[in-house]
CSV table of C-alpha atoms in Angstrom, one decimal:
chain,number,residue,atom,x,y,z
A,2,MET,CA,35.6,3.3,21.6
A,3,SER,CA,36.3,1.8,25.1
A,4,ASP,CA,37.1,-1.9,25.5
A,5,LYS,CA,33.5,-2.3,26.8
A,6,TYR,CA,32.1,-1.5,23.3
A,7,GLU,CA,34.7,-3.2,21.2
A,8,ILE,CA,33.3,-5.9,18.9
A,9,ASP,CA,35.1,-9.1,18.5
A,10,ILE,CA,34.7,-9.6,14.7
A,11,GLN,CA,36.6,-12.8,14.6
A,12,ALA,CA,34.4,-14.4,17.4
A,13,PHE,CA,31.3,-13.1,15.6
A,14,ALA,CA,32.3,-14.6,12.3
A,15,LYS,CA,33.3,-17.9,13.9
A,16,ALA,CA,29.9,-18.2,15.6
A,17,LEU,CA,28.2,-17.4,12.3
A,18,GLN,CA,30.2,-20.1,10.5
A,19,SER,CA,29.3,-22.6,13.1
A,20,GLY,CA,25.6,-22.2,12.2
A,21,GLN,CA,24.4,-19.8,14.9
A,22,GLY,CA,21.5,-17.7,13.6
A,23,LEU,CA,21.4,-14.0,13.3
A,24,ASN,CA,17.9,-13.4,14.6
A,25,GLY,CA,15.8,-14.8,17.4
A,26,LYS,CA,16.3,-15.4,21.1
A,27,ASP,CA,19.9,-16.7,20.8
A,28,GLY,CA,20.8,-14.8,17.6
A,29,LEU,CA,24.1,-13.1,17.1
A,30,LEU,CA,22.6,-9.7,16.1
A,31,THR,CA,20.9,-8.9,19.4
A,32,PRO,CA,24.1,-8.5,21.5
A,33,LEU,CA,25.8,-6.8,18.6
A,34,ILE,CA,23.0,-4.2,18.4
A,35,LYS,CA,23.1,-3.8,22.1
A,36,GLN,CA,26.8,-3.0,22.0
A,37,ILE,CA,26.5,-0.5,19.1
A,38,THR,CA,23.5,1.2,20.7
A,39,GLU,CA,25.1,1.6,24.1
A,40,ALA,CA,28.3,2.9,22.4
A,41,ALA,CA,26.3,5.5,20.6
A,42,LEU,CA,24.6,6.5,23.8
A,43,ALA,CA,27.9,6.8,25.6
A,44,ALA,CA,29.3,9.0,22.9
A,45,GLU,CA,26.2,11.2,23.2
A,46,MET,CA,26.7,11.5,26.9
A,47,ASP,CA,30.4,12.5,26.5
A,48,GLU,CA,29.4,15.2,24.0
A,49,HIS,CA,26.6,16.4,26.3
A,50,LEU,CA,28.9,16.8,29.2
A,51,THR,CA,31.5,18.6,27.1
A,52,LYS,CA,28.9,21.2,26.0
A,53,GLU,CA,27.2,21.5,29.4
A,54,GLY,CA,27.6,25.0,30.7
A,55,GLN,CA,27.5,24.0,34.3
A,56,PRO,CA,29.2,21.4,36.5
A,57,ASN,CA,27.8,18.0,35.6
A,58,ARG,CA,29.0,14.4,35.5
A,59,LYS,CA,27.9,10.8,34.8
A,60,ASN,CA,25.6,9.2,37.3
A,61,GLY,CA,25.4,5.5,36.4
A,62,VAL,CA,22.9,3.9,34.0
A,63,SER,CA,19.2,3.2,33.8
A,64,GLN,CA,17.9,0.0,32.2
A,65,LYS,CA,14.9,-0.7,30.0
A,66,THR,CA,14.0,-3.5,27.6
A,67,ILE,CA,14.4,-2.7,24.0
A,68,LYS,CA,12.7,-4.7,21.2
A,69,THR,CA,14.3,-4.9,17.8
A,70,ALA,CA,13.8,-6.9,14.6
A,71,SER,CA,16.4,-9.3,15.7
A,72,GLY,CA,15.4,-9.8,19.4
A,73,SER,CA,15.1,-8.0,22.8
A,74,PHE,CA,17.8,-6.9,25.1
A,75,GLU,CA,18.3,-4.8,28.3
A,76,LEU,CA,19.7,-1.4,27.3
A,77,ASP,CA,22.0,0.5,29.7
A,78,THR,CA,21.3,4.2,29.1
A,79,PRO,CA,23.8,6.6,30.8
A,80,ARG,CA,22.5,9.2,33.3
A,81,ASP,CA,23.9,12.5,34.3
A,82,ARG,CA,23.9,14.1,37.8
A,83,ASN,CA,21.8,17.1,36.6
A,84,GLY,CA,19.2,15.0,34.7
A,85,SER,CA,19.7,17.2,31.6
A,86,PHE,CA,20.8,14.5,29.3
A,87,GLU,CA,18.2,13.7,26.5
A,88,PRO,CA,19.4,10.8,24.4
A,89,GLN,CA,18.6,10.8,20.7
A,90,THR,CA,19.8,7.4,19.6
A,91,VAL,CA,17.1,5.8,21.7
A,92,LYS,CA,14.8,8.4,23.2
A,93,LYS,CA,13.8,8.4,26.8
A,94,TYR,CA,10.5,6.6,26.4
A,95,GLN,CA,11.3,4.6,23.3
A,96,THR,CA,11.2,0.8,23.7
A,97,ARG,CA,11.6,-0.2,20.0
A,98,LEU,CA,14.4,0.4,17.6
A,99,THR,CA,12.1,-0.3,14.6
A,100,ASP,CA,8.4,-0.8,13.9
A,101,GLU,CA,9.1,-4.0,12.0
A,102,MET,CA,7.6,-6.2,14.8
A,103,GLU,CA,4.4,-4.2,14.8
A,104,ARG,CA,4.2,-4.4,11.0
A,105,ASN,CA,4.7,-8.2,11.2
A,106,ILE,CA,2.0,-8.5,13.9
A,107,ILE,CA,-0.5,-6.7,11.7
A,108,SER,CA,0.5,-8.7,8.6
A,109,LEU,CA,0.1,-12.0,10.5
A,110,PHE,CA,-3.2,-10.8,11.8
A,111,ALA,CA,-4.4,-9.8,8.3
A,112,LEU,CA,-3.7,-13.4,7.2
A,113,GLY,CA,-6.0,-14.7,9.9
A,114,ASN,CA,-3.4,-16.1,12.3
A,115,SER,CA,-4.6,-16.6,15.9
A,116,TYR,CA,-3.0,-14.6,18.7
A,117,LYS,CA,-1.4,-17.8,19.9
A,118,SER,CA,0.3,-18.3,16.5
A,119,ILE,CA,1.4,-14.7,16.4
A,120,ARG,CA,2.9,-15.0,19.9
A,121,GLU,CA,4.8,-18.2,18.8
A,122,TYR,CA,6.1,-16.5,15.7
A,123,LEU,CA,7.4,-13.5,17.6
A,124,LEU,CA,9.0,-15.7,20.2
A,125,GLU,CA,10.8,-17.7,17.5
A,126,MET,CA,11.8,-14.7,15.4
A,127,TYR,CA,12.6,-12.0,18.0
A,128,GLY,CA,13.0,-13.9,21.2
A,129,THR,CA,10.3,-11.8,22.6
A,130,GLU,CA,7.2,-12.9,24.5
A,131,VAL,CA,4.2,-10.7,23.7
A,132,SER,CA,0.9,-10.9,25.5
A,133,ASN,CA,-2.5,-11.1,23.9
A,134,GLY,CA,-3.2,-7.7,25.3
A,135,THR,CA,-0.2,-6.2,23.5
A,136,ILE,CA,-1.2,-7.8,20.2
A,137,ASN,CA,-4.7,-6.5,20.7
A,138,ALA,CA,-3.5,-3.0,21.4
A,139,ILE,CA,-1.4,-3.1,18.3
A,140,THR,CA,-4.2,-4.4,16.0
A,141,ASP,CA,-6.6,-1.9,17.6
A,142,ARG,CA,-4.5,0.8,15.9
A,143,LEU,CA,-6.4,-0.3,12.7
A,144,VAL,CA,-9.7,0.8,14.2
A,145,PRO,CA,-9.3,4.6,13.6
A,146,GLU,CA,-8.0,3.8,10.1
A,147,LEU,CA,-11.0,1.5,9.6
A,148,ARG,CA,-13.4,4.3,10.6
A,149,ALA,CA,-11.8,6.8,8.3
A,150,TRP,CA,-12.0,4.2,5.5
A,151,GLN,CA,-15.7,3.6,6.2
A,152,GLU,CA,-16.4,7.4,5.9
A,153,ARG,CA,-14.1,8.2,3.0
A,154,GLU,CA,-15.4,10.0,-0.1
A,155,LEU,CA,-16.3,7.7,-3.0
A,156,GLU,CA,-16.3,8.2,-6.7
A,157,ALA,CA,-19.3,9.8,-8.4
A,158,VAL,CA,-20.2,6.8,-10.6
A,159,TYR,CA,-19.6,3.1,-10.5
A,160,PRO,CA,-20.5,1.0,-13.6
A,161,PHE,CA,-20.9,-2.2,-11.6
A,162,VAL,CA,-21.7,-2.8,-7.9
A,163,TRP,CA,-22.2,-6.2,-6.3
A,164,LEU,CA,-24.0,-6.4,-2.9
A,165,ASP,CA,-24.2,-9.4,-0.6
A,166,ALA,CA,-24.2,-10.4,3.1
A,167,ILE,CA,-22.4,-12.9,5.2
A,168,HIS,CA,-23.2,-13.8,8.9
A,169,TYR,CA,-21.0,-13.9,12.0
A,170,LYS,CA,-21.4,-14.6,15.7
A,171,ILE,CA,-20.6,-11.5,17.9
A,172,LYS,CA,-20.8,-11.3,21.6
A,173,GLU,CA,-23.3,-8.9,23.1
A,174,ASN,CA,-24.4,-8.7,26.8
A,175,GLY,CA,-22.7,-12.0,27.6
A,176,ARG,CA,-24.1,-14.1,24.7
A,177,PHE,CA,-23.3,-14.6,21.1
A,178,VAL,CA,-25.8,-13.3,18.5
A,179,SER,CA,-25.7,-13.6,14.7
A,180,LYS,CA,-25.2,-10.5,12.8
A,181,ALA,CA,-25.2,-9.8,9.1
A,182,LEU,CA,-22.1,-8.2,7.5
A,183,TYR,CA,-23.1,-6.3,4.4
A,184,THR,CA,-20.4,-6.1,1.8
A,185,ILE,CA,-20.4,-3.7,-1.2
A,186,LEU,CA,-17.9,-4.3,-4.0
A,187,GLY,CA,-17.7,-1.8,-6.8
A,188,LEU,CA,-15.9,-1.6,-10.2
A,189,ASN,CA,-14.8,1.9,-10.8
A,190,ILE,CA,-14.5,3.9,-14.0
A,191,GLU,CA,-10.9,2.5,-14.5
A,192,GLY,CA,-12.2,-1.0,-14.3
A,193,LYS,CA,-10.6,-1.8,-11.0
A,194,LYS,CA,-12.3,-3.5,-8.0
A,195,GLU,CA,-12.9,-1.4,-4.9
A,196,LEU,CA,-14.5,-2.4,-1.7
A,197,LEU,CA,-16.9,0.4,-1.0
A,198,GLY,CA,-18.0,-0.5,2.5
A,199,LEU,CA,-18.6,-3.0,5.3
A,200,TYR,CA,-21.7,-2.7,7.5
A,201,LEU,CA,-23.0,-4.7,10.4
A,202,SER,CA,-26.6,-5.2,11.3
A,203,GLU,CA,-28.7,-7.5,13.4
A,204,SER,CA,-30.0,-9.4,10.3
A,205,GLU,CA,-30.1,-9.2,6.6
A,206,GLY,CA,-33.0,-7.2,5.2
A,207,ALA,CA,-34.1,-4.8,2.5
A,208,ARG,CA,-34.7,-2.1,5.0
A,209,TYR,CA,-31.1,-2.1,6.2
A,210,TRP,CA,-29.8,-2.3,2.6
A,211,LEU,CA,-31.7,1.0,2.1
A,212,ASN,CA,-29.6,2.5,4.9
A,213,VAL,CA,-26.4,1.2,3.3
A,214,LEU,CA,-27.3,2.6,-0.1
A,215,THR,CA,-28.2,5.9,1.4
A,216,ASP,CA,-24.7,6.0,3.1
A,217,LEU,CA,-23.1,5.4,-0.3
A,218,GLN,CA,-25.1,8.3,-1.7
A,219,ASN,CA,-24.0,10.5,1.2
A,220,ARG,CA,-20.4,9.6,0.6
A,221,GLY,CA,-20.6,10.9,-3.0
A,222,VAL,CA,-21.9,8.0,-5.2
A,223,LYS,CA,-24.3,9.8,-7.6
A,224,ASP,CA,-24.9,6.9,-10.0
A,225,ILE,CA,-24.6,3.1,-10.3
A,226,LEU,CA,-25.2,1.6,-13.8
A,227,ILE,CA,-25.8,-2.0,-12.9
A,228,ALA,CA,-26.2,-3.6,-9.4
A,229,SER,CA,-25.9,-7.3,-9.0
A,230,VAL,CA,-27.6,-8.7,-5.9
A,231,ASP,CA,-28.9,-11.9,-4.4
A,232,GLY,CA,-32.6,-12.8,-4.3
A,233,LEU,CA,-33.5,-11.0,-1.0
A,234,LYS,CA,-37.1,-9.8,-1.2
A,235,GLY,CA,-37.4,-6.1,-1.5
A,236,PHE,CA,-33.8,-5.6,-2.5
A,237,PRO,CA,-34.5,-4.2,-6.1
A,238,GLU,CA,-37.1,-1.8,-4.6
A,239,ALA,CA,-34.6,-0.6,-2.0
A,240,ILE,CA,-32.0,0.2,-4.7
A,241,GLU,CA,-34.7,1.9,-6.9
A,242,THR,CA,-35.5,4.2,-4.0
A,243,VAL,CA,-32.0,5.6,-3.8
A,244,TYR,CA,-30.8,5.0,-7.4
A,245,PRO,CA,-33.9,5.0,-9.6
A,246,LYS,CA,-31.9,4.7,-12.9
A,247,THR,CA,-29.9,1.7,-11.8
A,248,GLU,CA,-30.4,-1.7,-13.5
A,249,VAL,CA,-30.8,-4.4,-10.9
A,250,GLN,CA,-29.7,-7.9,-11.9
A,251,LEU,CA,-30.7,-10.7,-9.5
A,252,CYS,CA,-28.0,-13.4,-9.1
A,253,ILE,CA,-28.8,-16.3,-11.4
A,254,ILE,CA,-26.7,-18.7,-9.3
A,255,HIS,CA,-28.6,-17.8,-6.1
A,256,GLN,CA,-31.9,-18.4,-8.0
A,257,ILE,CA,-30.7,-21.8,-9.3
A,258,ARG,CA,-29.6,-22.9,-5.9
A,259,ASN,CA,-32.9,-21.9,-4.3
A,260,SER,CA,-34.8,-23.7,-7.1
A,261,VAL,CA,-33.0,-27.0,-6.8
A,262,LYS,CA,-33.8,-27.2,-3.1
A,263,TYR,CA,-37.5,-27.7,-4.0
A,264,VAL,CA,-36.9,-30.3,-6.7
A,265,ALA,CA,-36.8,-34.0,-5.8
A,266,SER,CA,-33.3,-35.5,-6.0
A,267,LYS,CA,-34.4,-38.1,-8.6
A,268,ASN,CA,-35.5,-35.2,-10.9
A,269,GLN,CA,-32.7,-32.7,-10.3
A,270,LYS,CA,-30.5,-33.8,-13.2
A,271,ALA,CA,-33.3,-33.6,-15.8
A,272,PHE,CA,-34.7,-30.4,-14.3
A,273,MET,CA,-31.3,-28.7,-14.3
A,274,SER,CA,-30.8,-29.7,-18.0
A,275,ASP,CA,-34.1,-28.0,-19.0
A,276,LEU,CA,-33.4,-25.0,-16.7
A,277,LYS,CA,-30.0,-24.5,-18.3
A,278,CYS,CA,-31.8,-23.7,-21.6
A,279,VAL,CA,-33.4,-20.7,-19.8
A,280,TYR,CA,-30.4,-18.9,-18.2
A,281,ARG,CA,-27.9,-19.8,-21.0
A,282,ALA,CA,-30.1,-18.7,-23.8
A,283,THR,CA,-28.6,-16.2,-26.3
A,284,THR,CA,-31.5,-13.8,-26.3
A,285,GLN,CA,-34.3,-12.9,-23.9
A,286,ASN,CA,-36.9,-14.2,-26.3
A,287,ALA,CA,-35.2,-17.6,-26.4
A,288,ALA,CA,-34.9,-17.6,-22.6
A,289,GLU,CA,-38.7,-16.8,-22.2
A,290,GLN,CA,-39.6,-19.6,-24.7
A,291,ALA,CA,-37.4,-22.0,-22.7
A,292,LEU,CA,-39.1,-20.9,-19.5
A,293,ASP,CA,-42.5,-21.6,-21.1
A,294,GLU,CA,-41.3,-25.1,-22.0
A,295,LEU,CA,-39.9,-25.6,-18.5
A,296,GLU,CA,-43.3,-24.7,-17.0
A,297,SER,CA,-45.1,-27.1,-19.4
A,298,LYS,CA,-42.9,-30.0,-18.4
A,299,TRP,CA,-42.4,-29.3,-14.7
A,300,GLY,CA,-45.0,-26.7,-13.6
A,301,ALA,CA,-47.5,-29.3,-12.2
A,302,GLN,CA,-44.8,-30.9,-10.0
A,303,TYR,CA,-42.9,-27.8,-9.0
A,304,PRO,CA,-45.3,-24.8,-9.2
A,305,LEU,CA,-43.4,-22.8,-6.5
A,306,VAL,CA,-40.2,-23.0,-8.5
A,307,ILE,CA,-41.8,-21.8,-11.7
A,308,LYS,CA,-43.7,-19.1,-9.9
A,309,SER,CA,-40.4,-17.8,-8.4
A,310,TRP,CA,-38.8,-17.5,-11.8
A,311,ARG,CA,-41.9,-15.8,-13.2
A,312,SER,CA,-42.3,-13.3,-10.4
A,313,LYS,CA,-38.6,-12.3,-10.5
A,314,TRP,CA,-38.1,-12.5,-14.2
A,315,GLU,CA,-37.9,-8.7,-14.7
A,316,ASN,CA,-34.7,-8.6,-12.6
A,317,LEU,CA,-33.4,-12.1,-13.5
A,318,SER,CA,-33.4,-11.3,-17.2
A,319,VAL,CA,-31.6,-8.0,-17.2
A,320,TYR,CA,-28.3,-9.4,-18.4
A,321,PHE,CA,-29.8,-10.6,-21.7
A,322,LYS,CA,-29.9,-7.1,-23.1
A,323,TYR,CA,-26.1,-6.7,-22.8
A,324,PRO,CA,-23.2,-8.2,-24.8
A,325,GLU,CA,-21.3,-11.2,-23.6
A,326,GLN,CA,-18.6,-9.1,-21.8
A,327,VAL,CA,-21.1,-7.3,-19.6
A,328,ARG,CA,-23.2,-10.4,-19.1
A,329,LYS,CA,-20.3,-12.2,-17.5
A,330,ALA,CA,-19.8,-9.4,-15.0
A,331,ILE,CA,-23.4,-9.0,-13.8
A,332,TYR,CA,-25.3,-12.3,-14.0
A,333,THR,CA,-23.9,-13.5,-10.7
A,334,THR,CA,-22.6,-12.0,-7.4
A,335,ASN,CA,-19.5,-14.2,-7.7
A,336,ALA,CA,-17.3,-11.1,-7.5
A,337,VAL,CA,-18.4,-10.2,-4.0
A,338,GLU,CA,-18.7,-13.8,-3.0
A,339,ALA,CA,-15.0,-14.2,-3.8
A,340,VAL,CA,-14.4,-11.5,-1.2
A,341,HIS,CA,-16.5,-13.4,1.3
A,342,ARG,CA,-14.4,-16.5,0.6
A,343,GLN,CA,-11.4,-14.6,1.6
A,344,PHE,CA,-13.2,-13.4,4.7
A,345,ARG,CA,-14.1,-17.0,5.6
A,346,LYS,CA,-10.4,-18.0,5.3
A,347,LEU,CA,-9.6,-15.3,7.9
A,348,THR,CA,-12.3,-16.3,10.3
A,349,LYS,CA,-12.6,-20.1,9.9
A,350,THR,CA,-10.8,-20.8,13.2
A,351,LYS,CA,-12.9,-18.4,15.2
A,352,GLY,CA,-16.3,-19.4,16.5
A,353,GLY,CA,-17.3,-15.9,17.4
A,354,PHE,CA,-15.9,-12.4,18.1
A,355,ALA,CA,-15.8,-10.5,21.4
A,356,ASN,CA,-17.3,-7.3,19.8
A,357,GLU,CA,-17.9,-5.7,16.4
A,358,ASN,CA,-14.5,-4.0,16.3
A,359,ALA,CA,-12.8,-7.4,16.7
A,360,LEU,CA,-14.5,-8.7,13.6
A,361,LEU,CA,-14.3,-5.5,11.5
A,362,LYS,CA,-10.6,-4.8,12.1
A,363,LEU,CA,-9.7,-8.4,11.1
A,364,LEU,CA,-11.8,-8.1,7.9
A,365,TYR,CA,-10.4,-4.7,7.1
A,366,ALA,CA,-6.8,-5.9,7.5
A,367,GLY,CA,-7.6,-8.9,5.3
A,368,MET,CA,-9.3,-6.6,2.7
A,369,LEU,CA,-6.1,-4.4,2.6
A,370,LYS,CA,-4.1,-7.5,1.9
A,371,ALA,CA,-6.5,-8.8,-0.8
A,372,SER,CA,-6.8,-5.4,-2.5
A,373,GLU,CA,-3.1,-5.4,-3.2
A,374,LYS,CA,-3.9,-7.5,-6.2
A,375,TRP,CA,-6.6,-5.1,-7.4
A,376,THR,CA,-4.2,-2.8,-9.2
A,377,HIS,CA,-5.1,-3.7,-12.8
A,378,PRO,CA,-8.4,-3.2,-14.7
A,379,VAL,CA,-10.5,-6.3,-15.4
A,380,GLN,CA,-10.0,-8.0,-18.7
A,381,ASN,CA,-11.2,-6.1,-21.8
A,382,TRP,CA,-12.3,-3.2,-19.7
A,383,ASN,CA,-12.0,-0.6,-22.5
A,384,LEU,CA,-14.4,-2.6,-24.7
A,385,THR,CA,-16.8,-3.1,-21.8
A,386,LEU,CA,-16.8,0.6,-21.0
A,387,SER,CA,-17.5,1.4,-24.7
A,388,GLN,CA,-20.5,-0.9,-24.6
A,389,LEU,CA,-21.8,0.6,-21.4
A,390,SER,CA,-21.5,4.1,-22.8
A,391,ILE,CA,-23.9,3.0,-25.6
A,392,HIS,CA,-26.4,1.3,-23.4
A,393,PHE,CA,-26.3,4.1,-20.8
A,394,GLU,CA,-26.1,7.0,-23.1
A,395,GLY,CA,-24.9,10.2,-21.5
A,396,ARG,CA,-24.4,8.8,-18.0
A,397,LEU,CA,-20.7,8.3,-18.4
A,398,ASP,CA,-19.9,11.4,-20.5
A,399,ASP,CA,-18.7,13.5,-17.6
A,400,TYR,CA,-16.3,10.8,-16.3
A,401,VAL,CA,-14.6,9.2,-19.3
A,402,ASP,CA,-13.1,10.3,-22.6
A,403,LEU,CA,-14.3,7.9,-25.3
């Protein structure tokens, strides 16, 4: 190795002992990596010239900026007179030595960090200034992956599926409009959570949910045992159109919230105490008796509330027919609302999104992060599956060994 590429180990160690960092703009590793890389390229050039079958010689260097995990530097790449040298240590159009920076950008993006925060982090860690356009270009690489994920084949049967919507502001034709993001969370045969799809529409409605369910069917879902949904009008009918055998449970929590809105504040505590006897009853008969008593006491004051429970009772009371373990899973849409809480954490600092892709790629990245924890079945899943196989006789036989 020539003097140019000799590394002063003692000076390096002394700087390290004095507290100088390894990474970042003024880190010790960046010039070290530059020296090692240029030495490797010089050795490559010497070997190339030795093997060249025709007269050739060195012809100076060309420079380009190289980004690494420890920082950026100007790399001197040797040139030859004939232009036949093809370096391998750092290829001709290569500008990075590792993809760690890009992985960090996507990871920070998946945690909901703003582009400004990502730029500041990269400047501190790598000594590299990265534009919003570069960050956007890197995160845009998620879009084809997102599309493939949206179109992937799904399992044939899902014991539980939770469906809900959340709203976001997205820019269209120069103005921001509110759009509904439809989220479908499933629990597969192994008892593991799986986000089945994310869909965007102008507004939440049973008609669009019908399109969503049809998409699930087209992607291979033949059967859903129990679907837990909010109280959107026409939702149960939309599900029945595509999956006629599916039990539809309306979310009790949504129904309670909607009921309390119509009860005077001075009566809410007493009303809720009586209502609790309905939805926490041990059997459907006991629940219906409690509902009769609720109507006798409060029906004159709040007829719309009682009418709502009566008209939706068929789907509100589905969970009473199942054992405790199943009840806990289906009586509320909390499972999918937990996903929405994660989404809100990602988007809380953003008033709106430039386009649909800007929103979807962020939520997809966040979903990938969150689903890292979905590697184990839910608690007591084998017992739950056994109970479901009894209540839905024959519908799980082809998919599980019990």
